[in-house]
Amino acid sequence: MKSLLIIEDNVANKISYYHVLLLLLSLPFDMFYSHVIFISLIIHTLIHLKKSTSRPLFSTSNLFLSSVFFLTLLGTLYSLNRPEAFKEVGMQVSILLAPLTFCLNPLDLKKYRNHFFLAFSLACVLVITYLYLYATVVIIYYHLSPYTLFTPSFINHNFSQPIGMHATYLAMQIAAGLVFLLGLVIKEKKPRLRFFYLVCCVILTAGIIQLGSRAVFIALFLIINLGVPF
């Protein structure tokens, strides 16, 4: 865990690293926080911009990653509700900016990939734990039956409502964290760490069931049965 906070790199890359780390930690929460951190990362990248460390902006991978944004932009031409359409474009502009930002930023994402995924996965565990604690406090306060937790009152959007996150979107993030932690359970040699990761997997699995997103559950079922063994 210590390696998540202390890395060996130059000062500019360390600042970029902590920006990305905070960005990933903020994803399971309201997008206001992630947008503020992302804007700060863009400013930092532009301040330390060097042609020698930048990668090409126009590439097949960047075009592929940004295609969702361009499809949304194209869809505004056929929208009957233009204000709502432009609002959607504004919300998705980070899909366009993210690949461009990381092309200009010299931080080696592959080098710290496991650090980022672990931080993101642990953030998801904390979010689900908080949501269960919040639901428990509500049940105790109103003197409800413990089984109320498994009724529609605490399922799907009602479960994710305390953090203002769409249930399916949160479930997608939880699934990504769960798949990564399952990989750690398989590869980890130390019994204590393996047990810790296993407990985290149980919490995230419970969270996905509580969020009740069938689309994510089906995708996760296929990934665990096909992707993880492969």
mmCIF file of C-alpha atoms in Angstrom:
data_model
loop_
_atom_site.group_PDB
_atom_site.id
_atom_site.type_symbol
_atom_site.label_atom_id
_atom_site.label_comp_id
_atom_site.label_asym_id
_atom_site.label_seq_id
_atom_site.Cartn_x
_atom_site.Cartn_y
_atom_site.Cartn_z
ATOM 1 C CA MET A 1 0.000 0.000 0.000
ATOM 2 C CA LYS A 2 2.926 2.323 0.717
ATOM 3 C CA SER A 3 3.989 2.108 -2.928
ATOM 4 C CA LEU A 4 0.700 3.784 -3.913
ATOM 5 C CA LEU A 5 1.808 7.030 -2.274
ATOM 6 C CA ILE A 6 5.582 6.989 -2.749
ATOM 7 C CA ILE A 7 7.012 6.645 -6.264
ATOM 8 C CA GLU A 8 10.427 7.238 -7.831
ATOM 9 C CA ASP A 9 10.069 9.813 -10.619
ATOM 10 C CA ASN A 10 10.715 13.461 -11.409
ATOM 11 C CA VAL A 11 8.665 16.184 -9.718
ATOM 12 C CA ALA A 12 6.406 16.913 -12.726
ATOM 13 C CA ASN A 13 5.563 13.229 -13.162
ATOM 14 C CA LYS A 14 4.916 12.831 -9.443
ATOM 15 C CA ILE A 15 2.386 15.670 -9.581
ATOM 16 C CA SER A 16 0.772 14.061 -12.642
ATOM 17 C CA TYR A 17 0.712 10.707 -10.822
ATOM 18 C CA TYR A 18 -1.110 12.164 -7.803
ATOM 19 C CA HIS A 19 -3.539 13.950 -10.111
ATOM 20 C CA VAL A 20 -4.442 10.670 -11.831
ATOM 21 C CA LEU A 21 -4.637 8.902 -8.476
ATOM 22 C CA LEU A 22 -7.054 11.509 -7.104
ATOM 23 C CA LEU A 23 -9.026 11.433 -10.352
ATOM 24 C CA LEU A 24 -9.562 7.684 -10.050
ATOM 25 C CA LEU A 25 -10.448 7.976 -6.362
ATOM 26 C CA SER A 26 -13.086 10.594 -7.218
ATOM 27 C CA LEU A 27 -14.802 8.632 -10.009
ATOM 28 C CA PRO A 28 -17.308 6.789 -7.769
ATOM 29 C CA PHE A 29 -18.561 10.163 -6.501
ATOM 30 C CA ASP A 30 -20.231 13.213 -8.014
ATOM 31 C CA MET A 31 -18.600 14.269 -11.294
ATOM 32 C CA PHE A 32 -17.912 17.779 -9.934
ATOM 33 C CA TYR A 33 -14.849 16.483 -8.060
ATOM 34 C CA SER A 34 -13.471 14.489 -10.987
ATOM 35 C CA HIS A 35 -13.959 17.471 -13.327
ATOM 36 C CA VAL A 36 -12.056 19.814 -10.996
ATOM 37 C CA ILE A 37 -9.168 17.351 -10.678
ATOM 38 C CA PHE A 38 -9.125 16.708 -14.435
ATOM 39 C CA ILE A 39 -9.019 20.445 -15.209
ATOM 40 C CA SER A 40 -6.125 20.787 -12.769
ATOM 41 C CA LEU A 41 -4.330 17.923 -14.556
ATOM 42 C CA ILE A 42 -4.832 19.612 -17.940
ATOM 43 C CA ILE A 43 -3.379 22.898 -16.609
ATOM 44 C CA HIS A 44 -0.419 21.060 -15.068
ATOM 45 C CA THR A 45 0.175 19.199 -18.357
ATOM 46 C CA LEU A 46 0.156 22.426 -20.384
ATOM 47 C CA ILE A 47 2.556 24.132 -17.947
ATOM 48 C CA HIS A 48 5.084 21.307 -18.275
ATOM 49 C CA LEU A 49 4.452 20.633 -21.963
ATOM 50 C CA LYS A 50 7.534 19.533 -23.914
ATOM 51 C CA LYS A 51 7.614 18.477 -27.533
ATOM 52 C CA SER A 52 10.287 15.857 -26.825
ATOM 53 C CA THR A 53 8.079 13.958 -24.339
ATOM 54 C CA SER A 54 4.747 14.341 -26.136
ATOM 55 C CA ARG A 55 3.138 11.574 -28.165
ATOM 56 C CA PRO A 56 1.223 12.061 -31.461
ATOM 57 C CA LEU A 57 -2.280 13.455 -30.926
ATOM 58 C CA PHE A 58 -3.727 12.121 -34.155
ATOM 59 C CA SER A 59 -3.606 8.339 -34.011
ATOM 60 C CA THR A 60 -5.929 5.391 -34.578
ATOM 61 C CA SER A 61 -6.181 4.671 -30.846
ATOM 62 C CA ASN A 62 -7.087 8.289 -30.018
ATOM 63 C CA LEU A 63 -9.695 8.358 -32.773
ATOM 64 C CA PHE A 64 -11.190 5.121 -31.474
ATOM 65 C CA LEU A 65 -11.291 6.383 -27.872
ATOM 66 C CA SER A 66 -12.848 9.704 -28.910
ATOM 67 C CA SER A 67 -15.404 8.154 -31.280
ATOM 68 C CA VAL A 68 -18.118 8.071 -28.587
ATOM 69 C CA PHE A 69 -17.855 11.842 -28.193
ATOM 70 C CA PHE A 70 -18.068 12.430 -31.954
ATOM 71 C CA LEU A 71 -21.128 10.158 -32.186
ATOM 72 C CA THR A 72 -22.799 12.209 -29.458
ATOM 73 C CA LEU A 73 -21.845 15.423 -31.257
ATOM 74 C CA LEU A 74 -23.273 14.064 -34.512
ATOM 75 C CA GLY A 75 -26.447 13.044 -32.700
ATOM 76 C CA THR A 76 -27.151 16.656 -31.705
ATOM 77 C CA LEU A 77 -27.968 17.384 -35.371
ATOM 78 C CA TYR A 78 -30.968 15.038 -35.130
ATOM 79 C CA SER A 79 -32.017 15.889 -31.580
ATOM 80 C CA LEU A 80 -35.448 17.382 -30.945
ATOM 81 C CA ASN A 81 -34.222 18.799 -27.645
ATOM 82 C CA ARG A 82 -31.109 20.818 -28.502
ATOM 83 C CA PRO A 83 -30.462 22.260 -24.995
ATOM 84 C CA GLU A 84 -30.458 18.752 -23.502
ATOM 85 C CA ALA A 85 -28.309 17.494 -26.387
ATOM 86 C CA PHE A 86 -25.654 20.177 -25.851
ATOM 87 C CA LYS A 87 -25.758 19.439 -22.117
ATOM 88 C CA GLU A 88 -24.941 15.823 -22.945
ATOM 89 C CA VAL A 89 -22.068 16.934 -25.189
ATOM 90 C CA GLY A 90 -20.698 19.052 -22.358
ATOM 91 C CA MET A 91 -20.828 16.099 -19.980
ATOM 92 C CA GLN A 92 -18.934 13.893 -22.451
ATOM 93 C CA VAL A 93 -16.242 16.366 -23.470
ATOM 94 C CA SER A 94 -13.787 14.643 -21.127
ATOM 95 C CA ILE A 95 -13.998 11.579 -23.437
ATOM 96 C CA LEU A 96 -12.355 13.753 -26.097
ATOM 97 C CA LEU A 97 -9.920 15.553 -23.799
ATOM 98 C CA ALA A 98 -8.632 12.575 -21.786
ATOM 99 C CA PRO A 99 -6.713 10.810 -24.614
ATOM 100 C CA LEU A 100 -5.284 14.132 -25.806
ATOM 101 C CA THR A 101 -4.170 15.084 -22.293
ATOM 102 C CA PHE A 102 -2.347 11.811 -21.712
ATOM 103 C CA CYS A 103 -0.625 12.122 -25.091
ATOM 104 C CA LEU A 104 0.824 15.469 -24.015
ATOM 105 C CA ASN A 105 1.589 14.338 -20.455
ATOM 106 C CA PRO A 106 4.903 12.422 -20.178
ATOM 107 C CA LEU A 107 3.708 10.218 -17.286
ATOM 108 C CA ASP A 108 4.182 6.522 -18.094
ATOM 109 C CA LEU A 109 0.693 5.139 -17.412
ATOM 110 C CA LYS A 110 1.747 1.538 -18.086
ATOM 111 C CA LYS A 111 4.420 1.774 -15.399
ATOM 112 C CA TYR A 112 1.869 2.729 -12.742
ATOM 113 C CA ARG A 113 -1.132 0.877 -14.162
ATOM 114 C CA ASN A 114 -1.451 -1.542 -11.234
ATOM 115 C CA HIS A 115 -1.136 1.334 -8.755
ATOM 116 C CA PHE A 116 -4.007 3.170 -10.414
ATOM 117 C CA PHE A 117 -6.255 0.115 -10.681
ATOM 118 C CA LEU A 118 -5.634 -0.818 -7.044
ATOM 119 C CA ALA A 119 -6.427 2.695 -5.809
ATOM 120 C CA PHE A 120 -9.582 2.794 -7.936
ATOM 121 C CA SER A 121 -10.695 -0.652 -6.731
ATOM 122 C CA LEU A 122 -10.154 0.226 -3.062
ATOM 123 C CA ALA A 123 -12.118 3.449 -3.574
ATOM 124 C CA CYS A 124 -14.995 1.351 -4.923
ATOM 125 C CA VAL A 125 -14.804 -0.886 -1.850
ATOM 126 C CA LEU A 126 -14.988 2.156 0.445
ATOM 127 C CA VAL A 127 -17.978 3.549 -1.484
ATOM 128 C CA ILE A 128 -19.954 0.292 -1.256
ATOM 129 C CA THR A 129 -19.057 -0.057 2.424
ATOM 130 C CA TYR A 130 -20.293 3.497 3.042
ATOM 131 C CA LEU A 131 -23.554 2.844 1.181
ATOM 132 C CA TYR A 132 -24.218 -0.283 3.246
ATOM 133 C CA LEU A 133 -23.445 1.615 6.470
ATOM 134 C CA TYR A 134 -25.746 4.444 5.374
ATOM 135 C CA ALA A 135 -28.549 1.985 4.621
ATOM 136 C CA THR A 136 -28.006 0.286 7.987
ATOM 137 C CA VAL A 137 -28.215 3.617 9.848
ATOM 138 C CA VAL A 138 -31.462 4.472 8.028
ATOM 139 C CA ILE A 139 -32.952 1.062 8.864
ATOM 140 C CA ILE A 140 -32.009 1.388 12.549
ATOM 141 C CA TYR A 141 -33.212 4.997 12.771
ATOM 142 C CA TYR A 142 -36.659 4.178 11.378
ATOM 143 C CA HIS A 143 -36.856 0.859 13.261
ATOM 144 C CA LEU A 144 -37.257 -1.133 10.061
ATOM 145 C CA SER A 145 -36.738 -4.843 9.604
ATOM 146 C CA PRO A 146 -33.188 -5.843 8.531
ATOM 147 C CA TYR A 147 -34.776 -7.559 5.535
ATOM 148 C CA THR A 148 -35.812 -4.099 4.282
ATOM 149 C CA LEU A 149 -32.275 -3.847 2.917
ATOM 150 C CA PHE A 150 -33.239 -6.364 0.220
ATOM 151 C CA THR A 151 -36.454 -4.608 -0.811
ATOM 152 C CA PRO A 152 -36.840 -2.009 -3.611
ATOM 153 C CA SER A 153 -36.354 0.743 -0.997
ATOM 154 C CA PHE A 154 -32.615 -0.027 -0.961
ATOM 155 C CA ILE A 155 -32.096 -1.524 -4.408
ATOM 156 C CA ASN A 156 -30.771 0.059 -7.620
ATOM 157 C CA HIS A 157 -30.960 3.883 -7.627
ATOM 158 C CA ASN A 158 -32.248 3.979 -4.056
ATOM 159 C CA PHE A 159 -28.998 2.313 -2.938
ATOM 160 C CA SER A 160 -26.670 4.696 -4.833
ATOM 161 C CA GLN A 161 -28.746 7.831 -4.115
ATOM 162 C CA PRO A 162 -26.693 8.958 -1.044
ATOM 163 C CA ILE A 163 -23.667 9.684 -3.274
ATOM 164 C CA GLY A 164 -25.735 11.005 -6.190
ATOM 165 C CA MET A 165 -24.442 8.384 -8.623
ATOM 166 C CA HIS A 166 -26.452 6.595 -11.320
ATOM 167 C CA ALA A 167 -26.793 2.943 -10.265
ATOM 168 C CA THR A 168 -25.716 1.426 -13.602
ATOM 169 C CA TYR A 169 -22.724 3.759 -13.943
ATOM 170 C CA LEU A 170 -21.608 2.938 -10.396
ATOM 171 C CA ALA A 171 -22.125 -0.786 -11.055
ATOM 172 C CA MET A 172 -19.845 -0.531 -14.113
ATOM 173 C CA GLN A 173 -17.091 0.948 -11.966
ATOM 174 C CA ILE A 174 -17.623 -1.664 -9.257
ATOM 175 C CA ALA A 175 -17.367 -4.423 -11.879
ATOM 176 C CA ALA A 176 -14.048 -3.041 -13.167
ATOM 177 C CA GLY A 177 -12.666 -2.957 -9.631
ATOM 178 C CA LEU A 178 -13.947 -6.450 -8.907
ATOM 179 C CA VAL A 179 -12.270 -7.943 -11.991
ATOM 180 C CA PHE A 180 -8.933 -6.355 -11.056
ATOM 181 C CA LEU A 181 -9.135 -7.572 -7.442
ATOM 182 C CA LEU A 182 -10.023 -11.089 -8.605
ATOM 183 C CA GLY A 183 -6.811 -11.034 -10.609
ATOM 184 C CA LEU A 184 -4.896 -10.052 -7.464
ATOM 185 C CA VAL A 185 -6.529 -12.874 -5.485
ATOM 186 C CA ILE A 186 -5.302 -15.343 -8.118
ATOM 187 C CA LYS A 187 -1.756 -13.946 -8.315
ATOM 188 C CA GLU A 188 -1.093 -12.858 -4.712
ATOM 189 C CA LYS A 189 1.271 -15.132 -2.738
ATOM 190 C CA LYS A 190 0.898 -13.613 0.732
ATOM 191 C CA PRO A 191 -2.086 -15.174 2.597
ATOM 192 C CA ARG A 192 -3.017 -11.974 4.470
ATOM 193 C CA LEU A 193 -3.130 -9.847 1.336
ATOM 194 C CA ARG A 194 -5.003 -12.544 -0.554
ATOM 195 C CA PHE A 195 -7.603 -12.714 2.239
ATOM 196 C CA PHE A 196 -7.887 -8.904 2.227
ATOM 197 C CA TYR A 197 -8.454 -8.824 -1.541
ATOM 198 C CA LEU A 198 -10.977 -11.656 -1.221
ATOM 199 C CA VAL A 199 -12.968 -9.708 1.394
ATOM 200 C CA CYS A 200 -12.916 -6.691 -0.948
ATOM 201 C CA CYS A 201 -14.246 -8.903 -3.758
ATOM 202 C CA VAL A 202 -17.111 -10.084 -1.539
ATOM 203 C CA ILE A 203 -18.021 -6.467 -0.704
ATOM 204 C CA LEU A 204 -17.983 -5.434 -4.376
ATOM 205 C CA THR A 205 -20.022 -8.482 -5.394
ATOM 206 C CA ALA A 206 -22.634 -7.615 -2.785
ATOM 207 C CA GLY A 207 -22.631 -4.049 -4.085
ATOM 208 C CA ILE A 208 -23.285 -5.130 -7.669
ATOM 209 C CA ILE A 209 -26.192 -7.318 -6.536
ATOM 210 C CA GLN A 210 -27.574 -4.431 -4.446
ATOM 211 C CA LEU A 211 -27.293 -2.013 -7.383
ATOM 212 C CA GLY A 212 -29.381 -4.432 -9.458
ATOM 213 C CA SER A 213 -27.971 -3.630 -12.902
ATOM 214 C CA ARG A 214 -28.711 -6.649 -15.083
ATOM 215 C CA ALA A 215 -26.618 -5.347 -17.989
ATOM 216 C CA VAL A 216 -23.515 -5.042 -15.791
ATOM 217 C CA PHE A 217 -24.223 -8.362 -14.083
ATOM 218 C CA ILE A 218 -24.392 -10.186 -17.446
ATOM 219 C CA ALA A 219 -21.208 -8.496 -18.683
ATOM 220 C CA LEU A 220 -19.431 -9.331 -15.426
ATOM 221 C CA PHE A 221 -20.604 -12.955 -15.625
ATOM 222 C CA LEU A 222 -19.054 -13.273 -19.088
ATOM 223 C CA ILE A 223 -15.811 -11.559 -18.047
ATOM 224 C CA ILE A 224 -15.326 -13.731 -14.942
ATOM 225 C CA ASN A 225 -16.100 -16.959 -16.787
ATOM 226 C CA LEU A 226 -14.179 -16.156 -19.989
ATOM 227 C CA GLY A 227 -11.801 -13.228 -19.456
ATOM 228 C CA VAL A 228 -10.359 -13.981 -16.004
ATOM 229 C CA PRO A 229 -9.472 -17.661 -16.746
ATOM 230 C CA PHE A 230 -7.880 -16.566 -20.052
#
